[in-house]
PDB file of C-alpha atoms in Angstrom:
ATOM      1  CA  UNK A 548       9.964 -19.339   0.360  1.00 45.00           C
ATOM      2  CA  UNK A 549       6.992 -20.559   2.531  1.00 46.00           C
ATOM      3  CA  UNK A 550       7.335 -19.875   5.971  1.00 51.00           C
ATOM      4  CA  UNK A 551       4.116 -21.415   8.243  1.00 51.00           C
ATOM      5  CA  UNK A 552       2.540 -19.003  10.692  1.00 52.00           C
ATOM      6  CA  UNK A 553       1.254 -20.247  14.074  1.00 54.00           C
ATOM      7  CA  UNK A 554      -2.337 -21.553  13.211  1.00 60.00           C
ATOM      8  CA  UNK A 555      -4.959 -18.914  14.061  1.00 61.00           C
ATOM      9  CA  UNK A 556      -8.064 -18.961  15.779  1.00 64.00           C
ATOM     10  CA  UNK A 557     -11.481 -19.992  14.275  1.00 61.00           C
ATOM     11  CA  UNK A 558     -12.517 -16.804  12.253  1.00 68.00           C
ATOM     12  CA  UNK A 559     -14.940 -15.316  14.403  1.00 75.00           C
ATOM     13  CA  UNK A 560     -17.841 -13.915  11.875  1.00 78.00           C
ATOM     14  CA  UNK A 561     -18.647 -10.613  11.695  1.00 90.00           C
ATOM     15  CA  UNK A 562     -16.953  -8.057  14.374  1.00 92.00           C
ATOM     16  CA  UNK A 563     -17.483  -4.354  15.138  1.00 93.00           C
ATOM     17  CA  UNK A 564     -14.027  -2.610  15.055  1.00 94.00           C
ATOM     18  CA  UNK A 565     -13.942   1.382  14.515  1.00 94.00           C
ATOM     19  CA  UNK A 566     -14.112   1.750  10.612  1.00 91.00           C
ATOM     20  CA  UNK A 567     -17.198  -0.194  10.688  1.00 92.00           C
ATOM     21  CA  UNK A 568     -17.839  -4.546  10.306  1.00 94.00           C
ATOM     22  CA  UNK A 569     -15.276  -6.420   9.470  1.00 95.00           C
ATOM     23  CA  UNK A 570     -15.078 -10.341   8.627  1.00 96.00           C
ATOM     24  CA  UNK A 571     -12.506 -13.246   7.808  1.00 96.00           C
ATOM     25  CA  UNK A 572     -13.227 -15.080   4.844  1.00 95.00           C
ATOM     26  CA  UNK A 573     -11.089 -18.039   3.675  1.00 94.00           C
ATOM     27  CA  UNK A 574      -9.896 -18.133  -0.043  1.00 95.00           C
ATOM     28  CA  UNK A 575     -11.964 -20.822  -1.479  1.00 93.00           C
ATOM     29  CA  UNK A 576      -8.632 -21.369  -3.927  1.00 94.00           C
ATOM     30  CA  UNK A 577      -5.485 -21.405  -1.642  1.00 95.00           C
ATOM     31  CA  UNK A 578      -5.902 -23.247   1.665  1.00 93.00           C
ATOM     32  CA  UNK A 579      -4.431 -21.162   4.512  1.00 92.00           C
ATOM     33  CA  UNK A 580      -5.460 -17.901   3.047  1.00 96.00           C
ATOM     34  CA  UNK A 581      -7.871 -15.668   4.037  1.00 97.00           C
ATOM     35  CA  UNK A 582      -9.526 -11.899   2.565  1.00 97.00           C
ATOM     36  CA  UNK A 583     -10.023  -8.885   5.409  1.00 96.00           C
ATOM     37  CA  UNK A 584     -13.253  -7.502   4.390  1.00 94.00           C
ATOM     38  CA  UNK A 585     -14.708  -4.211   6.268  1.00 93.00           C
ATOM     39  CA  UNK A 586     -18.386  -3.495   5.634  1.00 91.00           C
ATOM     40  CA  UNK A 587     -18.283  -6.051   2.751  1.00 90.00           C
ATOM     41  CA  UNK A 588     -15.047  -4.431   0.909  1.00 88.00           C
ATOM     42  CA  UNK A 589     -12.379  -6.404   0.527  1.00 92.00           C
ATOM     43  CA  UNK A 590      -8.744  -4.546   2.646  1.00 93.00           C
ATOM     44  CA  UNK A 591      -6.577  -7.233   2.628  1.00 96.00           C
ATOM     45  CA  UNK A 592      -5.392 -10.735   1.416  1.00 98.00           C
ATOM     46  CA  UNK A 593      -3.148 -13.099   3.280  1.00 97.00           C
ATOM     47  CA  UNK A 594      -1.965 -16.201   3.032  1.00 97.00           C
ATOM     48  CA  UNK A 595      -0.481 -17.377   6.414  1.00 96.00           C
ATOM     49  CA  UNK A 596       1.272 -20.375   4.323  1.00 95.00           C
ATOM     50  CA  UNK A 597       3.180 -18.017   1.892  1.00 97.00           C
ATOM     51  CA  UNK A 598       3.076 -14.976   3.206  1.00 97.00           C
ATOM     52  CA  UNK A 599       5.412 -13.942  -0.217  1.00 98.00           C
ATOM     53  CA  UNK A 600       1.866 -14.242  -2.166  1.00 98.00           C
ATOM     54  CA  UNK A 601       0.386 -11.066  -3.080  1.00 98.00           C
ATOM     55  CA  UNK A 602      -2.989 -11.895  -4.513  1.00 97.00           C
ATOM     56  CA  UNK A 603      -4.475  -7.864  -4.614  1.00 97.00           C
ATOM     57  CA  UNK A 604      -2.674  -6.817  -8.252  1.00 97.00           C
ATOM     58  CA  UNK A 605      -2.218  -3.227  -6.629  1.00 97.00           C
ATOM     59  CA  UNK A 606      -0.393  -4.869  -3.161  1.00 98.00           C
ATOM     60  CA  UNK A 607       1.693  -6.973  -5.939  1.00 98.00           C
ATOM     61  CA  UNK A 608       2.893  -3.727  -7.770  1.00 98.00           C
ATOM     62  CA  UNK A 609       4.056  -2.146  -4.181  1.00 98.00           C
ATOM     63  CA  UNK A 610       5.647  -5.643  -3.732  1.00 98.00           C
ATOM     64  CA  UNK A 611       7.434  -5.229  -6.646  1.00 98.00           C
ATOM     65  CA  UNK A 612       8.643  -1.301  -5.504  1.00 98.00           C
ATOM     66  CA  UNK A 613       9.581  -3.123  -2.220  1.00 98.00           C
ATOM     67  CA  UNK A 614      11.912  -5.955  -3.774  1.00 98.00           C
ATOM     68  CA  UNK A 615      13.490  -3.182  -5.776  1.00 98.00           C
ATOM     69  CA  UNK A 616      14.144  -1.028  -3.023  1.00 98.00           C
ATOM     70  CA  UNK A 617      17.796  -2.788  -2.096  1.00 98.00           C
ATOM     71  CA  UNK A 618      19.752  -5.752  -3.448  1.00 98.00           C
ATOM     72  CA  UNK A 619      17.751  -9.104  -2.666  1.00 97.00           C
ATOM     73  CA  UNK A 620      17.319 -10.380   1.135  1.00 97.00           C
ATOM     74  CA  UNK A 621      18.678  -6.774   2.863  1.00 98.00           C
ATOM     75  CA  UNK A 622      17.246  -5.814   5.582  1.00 98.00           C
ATOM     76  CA  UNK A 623      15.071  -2.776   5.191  1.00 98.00           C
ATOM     77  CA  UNK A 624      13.721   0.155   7.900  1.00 98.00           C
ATOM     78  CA  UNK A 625       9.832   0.104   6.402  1.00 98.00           C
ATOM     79  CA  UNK A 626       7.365   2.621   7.500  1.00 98.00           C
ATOM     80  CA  UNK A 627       3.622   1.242   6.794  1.00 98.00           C
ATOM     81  CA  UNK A 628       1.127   4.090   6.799  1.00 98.00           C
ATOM     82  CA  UNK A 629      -2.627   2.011   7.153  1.00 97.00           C
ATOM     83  CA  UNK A 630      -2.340  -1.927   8.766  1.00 94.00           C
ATOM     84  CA  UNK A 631      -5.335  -3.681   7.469  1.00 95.00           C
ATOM     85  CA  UNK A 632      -3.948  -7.537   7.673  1.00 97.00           C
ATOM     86  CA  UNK A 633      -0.372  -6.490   7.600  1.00 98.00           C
ATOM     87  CA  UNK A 634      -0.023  -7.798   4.116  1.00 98.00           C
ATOM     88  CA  UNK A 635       2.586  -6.305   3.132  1.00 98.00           C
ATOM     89  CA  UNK A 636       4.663  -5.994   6.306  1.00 98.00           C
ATOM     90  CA  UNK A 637       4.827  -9.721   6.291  1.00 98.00           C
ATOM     91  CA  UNK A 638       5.910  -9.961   2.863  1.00 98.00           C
ATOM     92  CA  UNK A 639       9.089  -7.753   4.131  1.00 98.00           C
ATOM     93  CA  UNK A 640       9.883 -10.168   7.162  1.00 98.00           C
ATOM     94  CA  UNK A 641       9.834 -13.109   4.807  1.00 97.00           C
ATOM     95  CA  UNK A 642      11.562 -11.748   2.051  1.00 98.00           C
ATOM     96  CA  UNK A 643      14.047  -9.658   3.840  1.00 98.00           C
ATOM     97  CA  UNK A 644      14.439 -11.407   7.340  1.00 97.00           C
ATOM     98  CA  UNK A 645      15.592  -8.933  10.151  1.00 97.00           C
ATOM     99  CA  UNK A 646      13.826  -5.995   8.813  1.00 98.00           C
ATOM    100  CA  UNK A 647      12.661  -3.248  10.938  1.00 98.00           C
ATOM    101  CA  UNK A 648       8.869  -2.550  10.623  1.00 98.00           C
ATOM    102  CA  UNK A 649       6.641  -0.199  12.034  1.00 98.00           C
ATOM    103  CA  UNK A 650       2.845  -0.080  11.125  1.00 98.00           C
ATOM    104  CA  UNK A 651       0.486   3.119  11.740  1.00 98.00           C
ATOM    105  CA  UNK A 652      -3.056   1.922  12.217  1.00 97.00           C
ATOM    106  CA  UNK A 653      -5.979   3.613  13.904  1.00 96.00           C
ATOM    107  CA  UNK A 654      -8.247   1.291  14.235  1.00 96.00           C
ATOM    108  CA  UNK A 655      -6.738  -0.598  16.778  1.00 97.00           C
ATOM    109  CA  UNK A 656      -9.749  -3.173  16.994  1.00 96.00           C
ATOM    110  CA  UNK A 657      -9.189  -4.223  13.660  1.00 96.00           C
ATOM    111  CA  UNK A 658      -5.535  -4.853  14.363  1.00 97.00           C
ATOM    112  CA  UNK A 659      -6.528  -7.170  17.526  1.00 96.00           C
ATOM    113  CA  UNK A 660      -8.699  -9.166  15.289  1.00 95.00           C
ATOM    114  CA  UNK A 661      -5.870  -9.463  12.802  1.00 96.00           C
ATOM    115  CA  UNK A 662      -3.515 -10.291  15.664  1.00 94.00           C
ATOM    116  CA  UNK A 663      -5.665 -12.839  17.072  1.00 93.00           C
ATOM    117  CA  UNK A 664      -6.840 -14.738  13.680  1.00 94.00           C
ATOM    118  CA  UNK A 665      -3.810 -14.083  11.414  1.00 95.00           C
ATOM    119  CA  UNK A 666      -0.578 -14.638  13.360  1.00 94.00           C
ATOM    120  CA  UNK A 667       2.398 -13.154  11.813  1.00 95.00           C
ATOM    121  CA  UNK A 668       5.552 -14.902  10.507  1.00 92.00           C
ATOM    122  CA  UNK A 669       7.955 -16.362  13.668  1.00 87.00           C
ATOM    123  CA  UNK A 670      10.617 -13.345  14.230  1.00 90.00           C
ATOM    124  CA  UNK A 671       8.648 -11.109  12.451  1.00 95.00           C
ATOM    125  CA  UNK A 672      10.062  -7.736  13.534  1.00 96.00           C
ATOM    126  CA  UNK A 673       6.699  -6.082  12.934  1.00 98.00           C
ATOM    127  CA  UNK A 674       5.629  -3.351  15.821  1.00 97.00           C
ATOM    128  CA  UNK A 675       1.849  -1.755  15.519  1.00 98.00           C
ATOM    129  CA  UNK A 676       1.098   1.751  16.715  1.00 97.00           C
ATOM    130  CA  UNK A 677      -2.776   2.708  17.027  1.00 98.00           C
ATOM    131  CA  UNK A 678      -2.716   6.248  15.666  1.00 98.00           C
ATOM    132  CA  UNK A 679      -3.411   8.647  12.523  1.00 97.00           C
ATOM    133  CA  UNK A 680      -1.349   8.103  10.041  1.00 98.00           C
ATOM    134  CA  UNK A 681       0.091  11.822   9.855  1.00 98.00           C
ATOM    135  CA  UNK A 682      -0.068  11.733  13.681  1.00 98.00           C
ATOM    136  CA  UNK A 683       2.336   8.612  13.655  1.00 98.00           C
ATOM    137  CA  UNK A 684       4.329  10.105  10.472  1.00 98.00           C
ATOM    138  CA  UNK A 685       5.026  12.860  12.263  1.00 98.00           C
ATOM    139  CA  UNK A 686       6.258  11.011  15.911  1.00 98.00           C
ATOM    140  CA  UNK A 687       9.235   8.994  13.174  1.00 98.00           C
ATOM    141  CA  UNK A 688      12.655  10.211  13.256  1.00 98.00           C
ATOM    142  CA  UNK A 689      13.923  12.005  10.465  1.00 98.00           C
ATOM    143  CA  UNK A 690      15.918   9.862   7.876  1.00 98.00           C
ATOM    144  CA  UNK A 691      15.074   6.472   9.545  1.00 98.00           C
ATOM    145  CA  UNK A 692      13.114   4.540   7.191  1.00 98.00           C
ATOM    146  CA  UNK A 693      14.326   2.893   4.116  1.00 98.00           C
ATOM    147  CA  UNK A 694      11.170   2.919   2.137  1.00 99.00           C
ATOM    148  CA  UNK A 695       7.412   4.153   3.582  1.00 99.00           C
ATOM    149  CA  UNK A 696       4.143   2.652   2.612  1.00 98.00           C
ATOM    150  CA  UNK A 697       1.103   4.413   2.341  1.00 98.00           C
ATOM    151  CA  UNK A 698      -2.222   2.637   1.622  1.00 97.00           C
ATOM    152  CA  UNK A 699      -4.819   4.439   4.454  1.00 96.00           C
ATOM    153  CA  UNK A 700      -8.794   4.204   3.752  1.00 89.00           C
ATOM    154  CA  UNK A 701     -11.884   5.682   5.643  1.00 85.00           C
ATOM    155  CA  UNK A 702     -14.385   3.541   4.669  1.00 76.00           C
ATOM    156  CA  UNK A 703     -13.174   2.884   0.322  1.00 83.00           C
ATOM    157  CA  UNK A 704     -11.886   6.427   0.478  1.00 91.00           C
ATOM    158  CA  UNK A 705      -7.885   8.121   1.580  1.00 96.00           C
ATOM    159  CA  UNK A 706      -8.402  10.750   3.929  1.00 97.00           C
ATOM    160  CA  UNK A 707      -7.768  14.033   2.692  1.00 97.00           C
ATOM    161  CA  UNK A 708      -5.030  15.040   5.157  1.00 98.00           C
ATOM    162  CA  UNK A 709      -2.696  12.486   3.403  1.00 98.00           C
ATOM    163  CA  UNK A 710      -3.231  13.654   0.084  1.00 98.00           C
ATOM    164  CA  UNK A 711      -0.771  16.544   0.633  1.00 98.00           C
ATOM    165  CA  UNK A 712       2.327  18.517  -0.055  1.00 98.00           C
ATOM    166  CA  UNK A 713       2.732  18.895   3.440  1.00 98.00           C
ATOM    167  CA  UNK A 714       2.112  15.179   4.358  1.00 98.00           C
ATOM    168  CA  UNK A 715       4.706  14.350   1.123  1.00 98.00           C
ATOM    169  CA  UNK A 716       7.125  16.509   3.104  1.00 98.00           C
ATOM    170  CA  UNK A 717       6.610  14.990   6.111  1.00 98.00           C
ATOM    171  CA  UNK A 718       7.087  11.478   4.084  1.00 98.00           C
ATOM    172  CA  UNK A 719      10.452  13.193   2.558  1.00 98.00           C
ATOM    173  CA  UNK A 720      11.463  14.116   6.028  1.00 98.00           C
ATOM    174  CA  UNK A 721      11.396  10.151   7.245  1.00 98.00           C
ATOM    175  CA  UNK A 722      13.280   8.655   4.234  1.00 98.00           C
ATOM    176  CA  UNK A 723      16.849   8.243   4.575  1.00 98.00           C
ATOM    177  CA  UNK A 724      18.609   9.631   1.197  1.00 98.00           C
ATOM    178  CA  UNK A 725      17.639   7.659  -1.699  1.00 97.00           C
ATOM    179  CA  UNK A 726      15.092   5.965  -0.135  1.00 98.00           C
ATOM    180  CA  UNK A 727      11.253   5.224  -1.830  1.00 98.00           C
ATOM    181  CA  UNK A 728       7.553   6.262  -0.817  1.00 99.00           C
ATOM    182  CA  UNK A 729       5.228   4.161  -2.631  1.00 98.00           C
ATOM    183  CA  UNK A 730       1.110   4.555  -2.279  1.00 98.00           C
ATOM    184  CA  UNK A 731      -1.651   3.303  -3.289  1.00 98.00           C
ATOM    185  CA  UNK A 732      -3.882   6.292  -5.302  1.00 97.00           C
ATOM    186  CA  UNK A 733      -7.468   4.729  -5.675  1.00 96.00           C
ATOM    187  CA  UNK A 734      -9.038   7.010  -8.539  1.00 97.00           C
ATOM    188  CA  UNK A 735     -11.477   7.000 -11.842  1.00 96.00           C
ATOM    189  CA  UNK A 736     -12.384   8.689 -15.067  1.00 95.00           C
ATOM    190  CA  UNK A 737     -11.498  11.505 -15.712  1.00 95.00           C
ATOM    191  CA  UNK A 738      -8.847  10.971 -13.036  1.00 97.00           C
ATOM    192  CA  UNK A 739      -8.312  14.128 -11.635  1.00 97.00           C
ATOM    193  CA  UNK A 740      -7.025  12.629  -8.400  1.00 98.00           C
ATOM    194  CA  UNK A 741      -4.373  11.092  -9.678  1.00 98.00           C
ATOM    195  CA  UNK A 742      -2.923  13.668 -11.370  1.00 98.00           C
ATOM    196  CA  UNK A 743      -3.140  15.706  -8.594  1.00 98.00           C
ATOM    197  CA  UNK A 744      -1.061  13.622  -6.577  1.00 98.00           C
ATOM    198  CA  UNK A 745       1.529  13.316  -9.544  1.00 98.00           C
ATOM    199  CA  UNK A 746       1.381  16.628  -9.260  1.00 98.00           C
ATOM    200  CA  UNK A 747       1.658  16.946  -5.374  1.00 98.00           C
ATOM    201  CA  UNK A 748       5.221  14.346  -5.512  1.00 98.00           C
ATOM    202  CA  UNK A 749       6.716  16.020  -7.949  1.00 98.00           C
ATOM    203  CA  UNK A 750       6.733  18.990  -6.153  1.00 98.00           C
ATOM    204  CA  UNK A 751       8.997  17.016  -3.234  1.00 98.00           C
ATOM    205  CA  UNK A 752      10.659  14.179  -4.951  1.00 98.00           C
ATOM    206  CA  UNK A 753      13.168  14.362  -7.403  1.00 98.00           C
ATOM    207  CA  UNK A 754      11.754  11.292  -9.181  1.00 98.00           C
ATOM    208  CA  UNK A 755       7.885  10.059  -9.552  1.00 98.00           C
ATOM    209  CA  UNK A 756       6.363   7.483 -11.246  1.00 98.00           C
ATOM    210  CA  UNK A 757       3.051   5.748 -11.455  1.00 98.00           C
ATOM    211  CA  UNK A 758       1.613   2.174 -12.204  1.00 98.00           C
ATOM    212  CA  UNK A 759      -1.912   1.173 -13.300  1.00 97.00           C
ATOM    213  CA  UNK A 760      -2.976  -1.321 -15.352  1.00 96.00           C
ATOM    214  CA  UNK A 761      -3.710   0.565 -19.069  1.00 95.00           C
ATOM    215  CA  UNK A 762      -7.360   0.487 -18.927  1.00 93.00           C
ATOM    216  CA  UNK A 763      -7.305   2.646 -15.554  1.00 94.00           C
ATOM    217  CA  UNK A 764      -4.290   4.673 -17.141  1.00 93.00           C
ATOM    218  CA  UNK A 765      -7.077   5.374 -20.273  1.00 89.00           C
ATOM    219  CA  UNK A 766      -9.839   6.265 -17.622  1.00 86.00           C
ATOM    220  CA  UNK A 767     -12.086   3.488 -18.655  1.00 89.00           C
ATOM    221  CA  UNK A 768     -12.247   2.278 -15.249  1.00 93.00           C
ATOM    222  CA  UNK A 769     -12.328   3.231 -11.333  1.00 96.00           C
ATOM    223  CA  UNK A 770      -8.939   0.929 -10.012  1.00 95.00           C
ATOM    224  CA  UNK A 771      -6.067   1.467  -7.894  1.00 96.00           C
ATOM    225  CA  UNK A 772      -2.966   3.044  -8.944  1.00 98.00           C
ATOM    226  CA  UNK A 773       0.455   3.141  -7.359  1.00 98.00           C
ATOM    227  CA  UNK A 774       2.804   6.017  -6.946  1.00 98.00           C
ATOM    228  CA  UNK A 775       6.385   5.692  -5.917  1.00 99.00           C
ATOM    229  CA  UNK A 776       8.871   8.692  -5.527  1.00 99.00           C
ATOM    230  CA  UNK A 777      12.306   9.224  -4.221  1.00 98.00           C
ATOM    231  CA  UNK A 778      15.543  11.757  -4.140  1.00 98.00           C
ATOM    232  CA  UNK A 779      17.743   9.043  -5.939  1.00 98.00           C
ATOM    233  CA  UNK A 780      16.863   7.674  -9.424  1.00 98.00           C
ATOM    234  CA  UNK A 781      13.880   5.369  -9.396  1.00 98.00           C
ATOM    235  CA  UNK A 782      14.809   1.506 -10.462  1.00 98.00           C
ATOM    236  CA  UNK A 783      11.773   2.016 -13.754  1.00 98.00           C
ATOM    237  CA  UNK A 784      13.386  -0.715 -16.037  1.00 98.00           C
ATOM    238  CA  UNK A 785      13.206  -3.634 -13.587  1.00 98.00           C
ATOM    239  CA  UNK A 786       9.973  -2.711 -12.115  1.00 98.00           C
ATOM    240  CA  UNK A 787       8.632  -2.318 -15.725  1.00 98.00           C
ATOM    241  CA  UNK A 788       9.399  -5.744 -16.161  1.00 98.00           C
ATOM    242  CA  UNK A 789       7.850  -6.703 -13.393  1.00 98.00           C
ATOM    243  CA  UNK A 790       5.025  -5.591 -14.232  1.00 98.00           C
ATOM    244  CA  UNK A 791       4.605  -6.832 -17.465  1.00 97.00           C
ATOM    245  CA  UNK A 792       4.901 -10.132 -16.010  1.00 98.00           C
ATOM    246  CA  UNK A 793       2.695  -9.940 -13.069  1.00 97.00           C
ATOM    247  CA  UNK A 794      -1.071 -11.840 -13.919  1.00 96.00           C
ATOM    248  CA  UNK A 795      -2.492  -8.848 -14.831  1.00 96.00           C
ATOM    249  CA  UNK A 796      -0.115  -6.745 -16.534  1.00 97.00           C
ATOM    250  CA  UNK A 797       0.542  -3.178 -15.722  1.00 98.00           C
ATOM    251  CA  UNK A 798       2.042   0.433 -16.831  1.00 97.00           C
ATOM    252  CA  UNK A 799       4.590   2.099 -15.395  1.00 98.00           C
ATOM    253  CA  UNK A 800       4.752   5.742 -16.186  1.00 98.00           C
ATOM    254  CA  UNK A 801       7.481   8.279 -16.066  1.00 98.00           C
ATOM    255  CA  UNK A 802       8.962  11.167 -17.638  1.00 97.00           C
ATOM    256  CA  UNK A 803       7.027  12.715 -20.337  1.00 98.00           C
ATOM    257  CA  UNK A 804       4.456  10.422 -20.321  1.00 97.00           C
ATOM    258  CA  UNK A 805       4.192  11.311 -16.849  1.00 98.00           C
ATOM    259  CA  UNK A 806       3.965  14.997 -17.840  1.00 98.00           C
ATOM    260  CA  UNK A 807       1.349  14.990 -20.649  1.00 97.00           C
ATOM    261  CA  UNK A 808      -0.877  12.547 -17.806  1.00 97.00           C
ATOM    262  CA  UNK A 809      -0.538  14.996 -14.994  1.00 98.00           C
ATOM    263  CA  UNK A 810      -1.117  18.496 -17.655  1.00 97.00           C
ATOM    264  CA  UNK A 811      -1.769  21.373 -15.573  1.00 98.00           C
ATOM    265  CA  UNK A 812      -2.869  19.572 -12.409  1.00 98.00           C
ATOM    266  CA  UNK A 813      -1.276  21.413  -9.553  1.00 98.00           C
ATOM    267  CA  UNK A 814      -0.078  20.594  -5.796  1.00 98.00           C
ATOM    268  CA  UNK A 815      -2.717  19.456  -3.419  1.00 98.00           C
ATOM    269  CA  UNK A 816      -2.054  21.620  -0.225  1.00 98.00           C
ATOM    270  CA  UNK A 817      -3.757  21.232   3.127  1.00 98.00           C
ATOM    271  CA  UNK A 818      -5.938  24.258   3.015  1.00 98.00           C
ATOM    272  CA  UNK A 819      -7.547  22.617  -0.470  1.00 97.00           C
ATOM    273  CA  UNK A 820      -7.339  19.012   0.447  1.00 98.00           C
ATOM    274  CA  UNK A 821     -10.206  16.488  -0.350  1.00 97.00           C
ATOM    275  CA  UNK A 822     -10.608  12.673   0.113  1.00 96.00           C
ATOM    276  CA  UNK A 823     -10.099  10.185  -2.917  1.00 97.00           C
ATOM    277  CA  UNK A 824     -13.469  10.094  -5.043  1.00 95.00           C
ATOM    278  CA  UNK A 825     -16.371   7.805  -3.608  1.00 93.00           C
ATOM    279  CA  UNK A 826     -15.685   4.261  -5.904  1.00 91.00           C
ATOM    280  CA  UNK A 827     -18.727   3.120  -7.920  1.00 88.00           C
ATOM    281  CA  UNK A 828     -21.276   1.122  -6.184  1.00 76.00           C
ATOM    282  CA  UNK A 829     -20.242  -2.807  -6.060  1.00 67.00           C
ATOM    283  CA  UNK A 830     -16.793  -2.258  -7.727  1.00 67.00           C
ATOM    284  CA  UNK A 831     -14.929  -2.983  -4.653  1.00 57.00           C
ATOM    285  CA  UNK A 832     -17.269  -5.190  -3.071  1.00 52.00           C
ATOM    286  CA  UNK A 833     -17.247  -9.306  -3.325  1.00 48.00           C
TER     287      UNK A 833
END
């Protein structure tokens, strides 16, 4: 269902905010929505008419893990770890009206420019807190969130400090019983990364899986995967079919597929934490 934002401000060009320049461009191909880039990468895509349009194929696949997380329309607690254009936070207040949302972002310039040019859905229940992600997972209440989101970046790369058993505990520590934790895992051949954060959720969650489309899964490419984990059974079958609907069609993982993928990657900890790999020149960029 379309639900109209207030109309925004001009966009204003290119702005300094802390994680470097960013700029509002409109999509040439849907009127009303616009792409977030910083320093010429693309963070976000929203479109203020339908905010239910996901038009990133990674942001889709989280959509998907978000729909699934309770029956149709319920109200969910969501914890979004990394703001960008709030994308996804106002895909929850359309979808599920009355929902409880809480965004982490540090840089809080970026967020006023956001504010200011992309106005959120009326009633919108969406409250923005400039901090570190950790910093601001840590501040939550235990067992208060229904679902967390986790899609950080410093510059085109996740900060090592939420790459972690001890951040996935602290995740573990904020979901209510049953509840998901889905992220975004930006990786490449040979994928080491990504297994090491397979590895890293499996040793909290009961349950892990992973989506990519198959030609990142067969490390042909440098893309964006997404993990999701929980206590309580993950809903695979429906979010498989999701995803073998969506535009560009993706994997989901689990299991023993998931074991022979991750092979003898082990935990990340915080004493031997690194960033995601640098992405390829220009694969990102527009």
């Amino acid at each position: 269902m379309s639900r109209r934002s207030p109309d925004p401000l001009p966009p204003p060009g290119r702005v300094p905010v802390a994680g470097g320049v960013a700029e509002l461009l409109g999509d040439a191909d849907r009127d009303g929505a616009w792409v977030l880039l910083v320093d010429d990468t693309p963070q976000s895509h929203v479109d203020l008419a339908d905010p239910t349009h996901l038009e990133f194929e990674y942001v889709r696949r989280m959509g998907h893990v978000l729909d699934l997380a309770a029956p149709e329309g319920t109200p969910l607690d969501v914890l979004h770890l990394g703001g960008g254009a709030l994308t996804l936070a106002r895909y929850v207040a359309v979808t599920r009206p009355g929902s409880g949302q809480r965004v982490v972002e540090l840089d809080e310039p970026l967020t006023e420019l956001v504010r200011a040019h992309l106005p959120l859905p009326r009633h919108a229940r969406i409250r923005v807190r400039a901090a570190d992600a950790r910093a601001g997972l840590a501040a939550t209440h235990a067992a208060s969130n229904d679902v967390v989101v986790c899609d950080v970046f410093a510059g085109a790369r996740t900060p090592a400090h939420l790459t972690t058993v001890e951040f996935a505990a602290e995740v573990h520590r904020v979901l209510r019983p049953g509840g998901l934790y889905t992220a975004n895992v930006a990786d490449g051949p040979p994928l080491r990364f990504a297994r090491g954060q397979v590895a890293t959720l499996r040793s909290v969650f009961a349950h892990v899986c992973l989506v990519a489309e198959p030609g990142t899964f067969r490390g042909r490419r440098f893309g964006n995967l997404v993990a999701v984990a929980s206590d309580g059974p993950l809903p695979v079958a429906a979010l498989t079919r999701r995803c073998a609907a969506d535009p560009m069609p993706s994997r989901v993982v689990e299991g023993a597929d998931l074991d022979r993928f991750t092979g003898d990657a082990q935990p990340v900890t915080d004493a031997d934490a690194a960033p995601s790999p640098e992405p390829p020149a220009g694969v990102f960029t527009r």
